[in-house]
Tab-separated table of C-alpha atoms and ligand atoms in Angstrom:
chain	number	residue	atom	x	y	z
J	12	UNK	CA	22.072	5.274	-26.430
J	13	UNK	CA	22.110	2.407	-24.653
J	14	UNK	CA	25.611	1.689	-22.646
J	15	UNK	CA	26.824	-1.997	-21.698
J	16	UNK	CA	26.887	-1.244	-18.068
J	17	UNK	CA	24.349	-4.291	-16.725
J	18	UNK	CA	21.014	-2.415	-15.424
J	19	UNK	CA	18.828	-3.655	-12.623
J	20	UNK	CA	15.394	-3.248	-11.320
J	21	UNK	CA	14.889	-2.754	-7.462
J	22	UNK	CA	11.362	-2.780	-6.577
J	23	UNK	CA	12.273	-0.972	-3.327
J	24	UNK	CA	8.956	-0.373	-0.456
J	25	UNK	CA	9.145	3.294	1.022
J	26	UNK	CA	7.476	2.607	4.357
J	27	UNK	CA	4.480	4.553	5.200
J	28	UNK	CA	5.421	8.248	4.529
J	29	UNK	CA	7.809	9.689	7.527
J	30	UNK	CA	11.474	9.304	5.866
J	31	UNK	CA	12.495	7.914	9.049
J	32	UNK	CA	10.918	4.812	8.489
J	33	UNK	CA	12.940	4.050	5.158
J	34	UNK	CA	15.143	0.583	5.600
J	35	UNK	CA	18.537	1.751	5.238
J	36	UNK	CA	18.374	-0.888	1.871
J	37	UNK	CA	15.929	1.063	0.439
J	38	UNK	CA	18.176	4.091	1.127
J	39	UNK	CA	20.937	2.704	-0.341
J	40	UNK	CA	19.147	2.342	-3.659
J	41	UNK	CA	17.719	4.995	-3.904
J	42	UNK	CA	21.305	6.438	-3.455
J	43	UNK	CA	22.444	4.230	-6.795
J	44	UNK	CA	19.582	4.902	-8.991
J	45	UNK	CA	19.511	6.551	-12.369
J	46	UNK	CA	16.088	6.415	-12.855
J	47	UNK	CA	13.583	6.551	-10.225
J	48	UNK	CA	9.626	5.532	-10.758
J	49	UNK	CA	7.255	6.417	-7.518
J	50	UNK	CA	3.539	5.843	-6.669
J	51	UNK	CA	1.931	8.794	-5.746
J	52	UNK	CA	1.721	8.630	-2.021
J	53	UNK	CA	5.696	8.881	-1.717
J	54	UNK	CA	6.443	12.134	-0.248
J	55	UNK	CA	9.134	14.585	-1.404
J	56	UNK	CA	11.468	14.354	1.431
J	57	UNK	CA	12.083	10.365	0.141
J	58	UNK	CA	12.531	11.179	-3.209
J	59	UNK	CA	14.722	13.771	-2.403
J	60	UNK	CA	17.632	11.071	-1.123
J	61	UNK	CA	18.129	9.751	-4.444
J	62	UNK	CA	21.287	10.267	-6.489
J	63	UNK	CA	21.836	13.367	-7.739
J	64	UNK	CA	21.284	13.482	-11.514
J	65	UNK	CA	18.987	10.447	-11.093
J	66	UNK	CA	15.595	11.359	-13.484
J	67	UNK	CA	12.590	11.171	-10.844
J	68	UNK	CA	9.183	9.826	-12.513
J	69	UNK	CA	5.633	9.957	-10.837
J	70	UNK	CA	3.232	7.364	-11.980
J	71	UNK	CA	0.651	9.425	-10.469
J	72	UNK	CA	-2.748	8.477	-8.417
J	73	UNK	CA	-4.133	5.171	-8.837
J	74	UNK	CA	-7.439	4.552	-10.600
J	75	UNK	CA	-8.117	8.388	-11.357
J	76	UNK	CA	-4.812	9.756	-11.926
J	77	UNK	CA	-2.557	6.990	-13.230
J	78	UNK	CA	-0.318	8.374	-16.144
J	79	UNK	CA	1.089	4.747	-17.143
J	80	UNK	CA	-0.536	1.553	-17.230
J	81	UNK	CA	0.889	-1.145	-15.618
J	82	UNK	CA	2.435	-2.505	-18.831
J	83	UNK	CA	3.272	0.476	-19.770
J	84	UNK	CA	5.225	0.935	-16.327
J	85	UNK	CA	6.800	-2.844	-17.258
J	86	UNK	CA	7.960	-1.923	-20.423
J	87	UNK	CA	9.680	1.591	-19.270
J	88	UNK	CA	11.341	-0.284	-16.393
J	89	UNK	CA	12.426	-3.380	-18.753
J	90	UNK	CA	13.835	-0.471	-21.452
J	91	UNK	CA	15.538	0.927	-19.234
J	92	UNK	CA	17.321	-2.136	-17.291
J	93	UNK	CA	18.442	-2.926	-20.750
J	94	UNK	CA	20.139	-0.013	-21.258
J	95	UNK	CA	22.405	-0.345	-18.128
J	96	UNK	CA	20.683	1.686	-16.298
J	97	UNK	CA	19.680	1.378	-12.557
J	98	UNK	CA	16.283	1.565	-11.792
J	99	UNK	CA	14.034	2.225	-8.435
J	100	UNK	CA	10.635	1.105	-8.251
J	101	UNK	CA	9.414	3.042	-5.176
J	102	UNK	CA	6.405	1.932	-3.565
J	103	UNK	CA	4.335	3.050	-0.749
J	104	UNK	CA	4.780	0.709	2.424
J	105	UNK	CA	5.840	-2.673	1.637
J	106	UNK	CA	5.497	-3.959	-1.834
J	107	UNK	CA	4.440	-7.381	-0.923
J	108	UNK	CA	1.039	-6.172	0.496
J	109	UNK	CA	-1.654	-4.411	-2.071
J	110	UNK	CA	1.361	-4.028	-4.517
J	111	UNK	CA	1.141	-5.476	-7.583
J	112	UNK	CA	4.413	-6.817	-6.946
J	113	UNK	CA	3.767	-9.787	-9.539
J	114	UNK	CA	2.880	-8.382	-11.939
J	115	UNK	CA	6.221	-6.555	-12.440
J	116	UNK	CA	8.415	-9.389	-11.225
J	117	UNK	CA	6.847	-11.619	-13.449
J	118	UNK	CA	7.187	-9.434	-16.484
J	119	UNK	CA	10.917	-8.347	-15.609
J	120	UNK	CA	11.793	-12.000	-15.209
J	121	UNK	CA	9.885	-12.945	-18.336
J	122	UNK	CA	12.303	-10.392	-20.021
J	123	UNK	CA	15.277	-11.690	-18.044
J	124	UNK	CA	15.939	-8.687	-16.428
J	125	UNK	CA	17.680	-8.770	-13.212
J	126	UNK	CA	15.920	-7.156	-10.216
J	127	UNK	CA	15.727	-7.138	-6.262
J	128	UNK	CA	12.693	-6.918	-3.951
J	129	UNK	CA	13.162	-4.573	-1.038
J	130	UNK	CA	10.281	-5.221	1.583
J	131	UNK	CA	9.164	-1.986	3.584
J	132	UNK	CA	6.875	-0.899	6.729
J	133	UNK	CA	3.272	-1.875	5.701
J	134	UNK	CA	0.969	1.334	6.488
J	135	UNK	CA	-0.673	-1.135	8.672
J	136	UNK	CA	2.326	-1.812	11.299
J	137	UNK	CA	2.772	2.030	10.540
J	138	UNK	CA	-0.810	2.972	11.761
J	139	UNK	CA	-1.091	0.876	14.678
J	140	UNK	CA	1.741	2.264	16.252
J	141	UNK	CA	0.712	6.019	15.818
J	142	UNK	CA	-2.516	5.059	17.272
J	143	UNK	CA	-0.628	3.128	19.999
J	144	UNK	CA	-2.144	-0.526	19.620
J	145	UNK	CA	-0.712	-3.606	18.789
J	146	UNK	CA	-1.932	-5.428	15.550
J	147	UNK	CA	-1.931	-8.936	17.984
J	148	UNK	CA	-2.430	-9.739	21.436
J	149	UNK	CA	-2.230	-13.361	22.860
J	150	UNK	CA	-5.242	-12.285	24.922
J	151	UNK	CA	-7.609	-11.730	22.224
J	152	UNK	CA	-5.688	-11.615	19.122
J	153	UNK	CA	-3.630	-14.101	17.828
J	154	UNK	CA	-4.176	-13.888	13.998
J	155	UNK	CA	-4.435	-10.419	11.418
J	156	UNK	CA	-6.297	-10.285	8.050
J	157	UNK	CA	-5.011	-7.521	5.386
J	158	UNK	CA	-8.078	-6.977	3.432
J	159	UNK	CA	-8.520	-4.225	0.719
J	160	UNK	CA	-11.481	-2.409	0.221
J	161	UNK	CA	-11.148	-1.894	-3.164
J	162	UNK	CA	-13.238	-5.046	-3.806
J	163	UNK	CA	-11.830	-5.093	-7.616
J	164	UNK	CA	-13.969	-8.349	-8.156
J	165	UNK	CA	-17.237	-6.069	-8.657
J	166	UNK	CA	-16.137	-5.240	-11.815
J	167	UNK	CA	-14.326	-7.989	-12.761
J	168	UNK	CA	-15.902	-11.428	-11.534
J	169	UNK	CA	-13.374	-13.387	-12.861
J	170	UNK	CA	-11.324	-12.305	-9.336
J	171	UNK	CA	-12.656	-14.245	-6.763
J	172	UNK	CA	-14.810	-12.492	-4.359
J	173	UNK	CA	-14.304	-11.873	-0.503
J	174	UNK	CA	-15.165	-14.105	2.625
J	175	UNK	CA	-16.899	-11.306	4.817
J	176	UNK	CA	-18.489	-14.014	6.470
J	177	UNK	CA	-15.645	-15.554	7.664
J	178	UNK	CA	-14.388	-12.318	8.377
J	179	UNK	CA	-17.551	-11.667	10.605
J	180	UNK	CA	-16.339	-14.566	12.768
J	181	UNK	CA	-12.461	-14.203	12.880
J	182	UNK	CA	-10.782	-14.727	15.990
J	183	UNK	CA	-8.484	-11.348	15.483
J	184	UNK	CA	-7.772	-8.088	14.024
J	185	UNK	CA	-9.044	-6.973	10.804
J	186	UNK	CA	-6.502	-4.566	9.066
J	187	UNK	CA	-8.623	-2.903	5.729
J	188	UNK	CA	-5.848	-1.167	3.680
J	189	UNK	CA	-8.167	1.096	0.637
J	190	UNK	CA	-10.987	0.858	2.374
J	191	UNK	CA	-12.748	4.657	3.048
J	192	UNK	CA	-15.008	4.711	-0.002
J	193	UNK	CA	-16.533	1.470	-0.059
J	194	UNK	CA	-17.092	1.977	3.826
J	195	UNK	CA	-20.905	1.295	3.212
J	196	UNK	CA	-20.038	-2.501	1.706
J	197	UNK	CA	-17.765	-4.227	3.892
J	198	UNK	CA	-19.286	-2.732	7.032
J	199	UNK	CA	-22.560	-3.516	5.907
J	200	UNK	CA	-21.395	-6.959	5.147
J	201	UNK	CA	-19.255	-7.664	8.907
J	202	UNK	CA	-22.749	-6.426	10.618
J	203	UNK	CA	-24.776	-8.908	7.864
J	204	UNK	CA	-22.445	-11.790	8.866
J	205	UNK	CA	-22.849	-11.390	12.248
J	206	UNK	CA	-19.887	-9.470	13.699
J	207	UNK	CA	-21.180	-7.512	16.937
J	208	UNK	CA	-22.247	-3.743	16.131
J	209	UNK	CA	-19.969	-2.514	19.254
J	210	UNK	CA	-16.822	-4.005	17.613
J	211	UNK	CA	-14.091	-1.196	18.206
J	212	UNK	CA	-12.809	0.242	15.054
J	213	UNK	CA	-9.572	2.763	14.789
J	214	UNK	CA	-9.521	4.870	11.705
J	215	UNK	CA	-6.094	6.242	10.914
J	216	UNK	CA	-5.598	8.557	7.950
J	217	UNK	CA	-2.125	9.550	6.757
J	218	UNK	CA	-0.408	7.701	9.396
J	219	UNK	CA	3.177	8.988	10.020
J	220	UNK	CA	2.652	12.541	7.830
J	221	UNK	CA	2.071	15.041	9.753
J	222	UNK	CA	-1.501	15.834	9.368
J	223	UNK	CA	-2.432	12.589	10.242
J	224	UNK	CA	-5.646	11.847	12.042
J	225	UNK	CA	-6.626	9.258	14.057
J	226	UNK	CA	-10.936	8.228	14.912
J	227	UNK	CA	-12.225	6.054	17.454
J	228	UNK	CA	-15.405	4.642	16.510
J	229	UNK	CA	-17.431	0.656	16.196
J	230	UNK	CA	-18.861	-0.818	13.917
J	231	UNK	CA	-22.126	0.187	13.378
J	232	UNK	CA	-21.103	3.676	13.675
J	233	UNK	CA	-17.930	3.920	10.950
J	234	UNK	CA	-19.643	4.454	7.870
J	235	UNK	CA	-21.277	7.912	9.363
J	236	UNK	CA	-18.003	9.170	11.740
J	237	UNK	CA	-16.251	8.500	8.499
J	238	UNK	CA	-18.454	11.453	6.409
J	239	UNK	CA	-18.408	13.049	9.846
J	240	UNK	CA	-14.930	13.414	10.089
J	241	UNK	CA	-14.033	13.910	6.370
J	242	UNK	CA	-11.817	10.673	5.899
J	243	UNK	CA	-10.034	10.429	3.301
J	244	UNK	CA	-7.828	8.307	1.222
J	245	UNK	CA	-5.175	7.219	2.422
J	246	UNK	CA	-6.504	5.191	5.660
J	247	UNK	CA	-6.340	2.212	7.599
J	248	UNK	CA	-8.873	0.425	8.745
J	249	UNK	CA	-8.472	-1.693	12.027
J	250	UNK	CA	-11.820	-3.706	13.093
J	251	UNK	CA	-11.352	-5.900	16.495
J	252	UNK	CA	-10.088	-6.161	20.541
J	253	UNK	CA	-6.916	-4.663	20.215
G	29	SAH	N1	1.824	-1.213	0.049
G	29	SAH	C1	1.295	-0.110	0.727
G	29	SAH	C2	-0.514	-0.922	0.348
G	29	SAH	C3	-1.204	0.108	-0.824
G	29	SAH	S1	-2.454	0.263	-1.251
G	29	SAH	C4	1.489	-0.620	2.204
G	29	SAH	O1	2.349	-1.966	2.448
G	29	SAH	O2	0.608	0.394	2.805
G	29	SAH	C5	-2.681	1.600	-0.809
G	29	SAH	C6	-3.520	1.714	0.714
G	29	SAH	O3	-2.055	1.929	1.779
G	29	SAH	C7	-4.095	3.464	0.839
G	29	SAH	O4	-5.494	3.426	0.122
G	29	SAH	C8	-4.253	3.114	2.504
G	29	SAH	O5	-5.149	2.132	2.895
G	29	SAH	C9	-3.248	2.550	2.962
G	29	SAH	N2	-1.706	3.512	3.481
G	29	SAH	C10	-0.971	3.906	2.922
G	29	SAH	N3	0.085	4.879	3.481
G	29	SAH	C11	-0.736	5.058	4.481
G	29	SAH	C12	-0.385	5.820	5.243
G	29	SAH	N4	0.126	7.011	5.601
G	29	SAH	N5	-1.681	5.991	6.054
G	29	SAH	C13	-2.629	5.083	5.997
G	29	SAH	N6	-3.317	4.183	5.426
G	29	SAH	C14	-2.118	4.601	3.878
């Protein structure tokens, strides 16, 4: 039964994994939640901050084991908020970075549901921190590009393709999210675009988790190194002089 209390959806960044990297606001939202929808990378220690009695709903793994389609997640959030529930939509890292944020906020806005977005620490920052590097350096990297390796346009021609030729000559740091499976494609495209084969690269798997793994390699060797070291998702790849 719905009650008349006013519901609200908080779309909350959970950070890269380590619960210490949650924001105070994220913690506050979790402590208020009636219902939490969470992504596959969210650590149990973070879920344990949810209000006692809150309902926790896993959305499964993206692309492989997704339990609900995006429109179904939107519908459930809308129904719950209309019933007066406080909904927390907990997303890995920062919802603003490769987090399908607009798809959710547009649906909530269209349904006239009150919502608020709480940014989080994105995995690129966390990966740089654990690798001991800075994503920018005024001597050699005054710009950073955050790039998805999930090359959706390969399957959907209506989506814009990435311009690897411009990335190859980018004067700054390239950070690839979701780049493990597609390493052959993007590293080959950067080499074809003229990026030097000895460009330094760091790969950071499971940044801030106890099982994190860091490898140092170069553009020409990355595909082989990822295979040899058995690097799996989630991993961040940082390309450039920094
Ligand atoms: N919104 C998230 C990114 C979602 S896309 C953020 O801001 O971080 C999912 C990708 O994020 C993964 O494929 C991986 O590239 C990266 N990622 C997320 N958590 C990570 C972690 N702890 N260590 C390394 N990479 C991570």
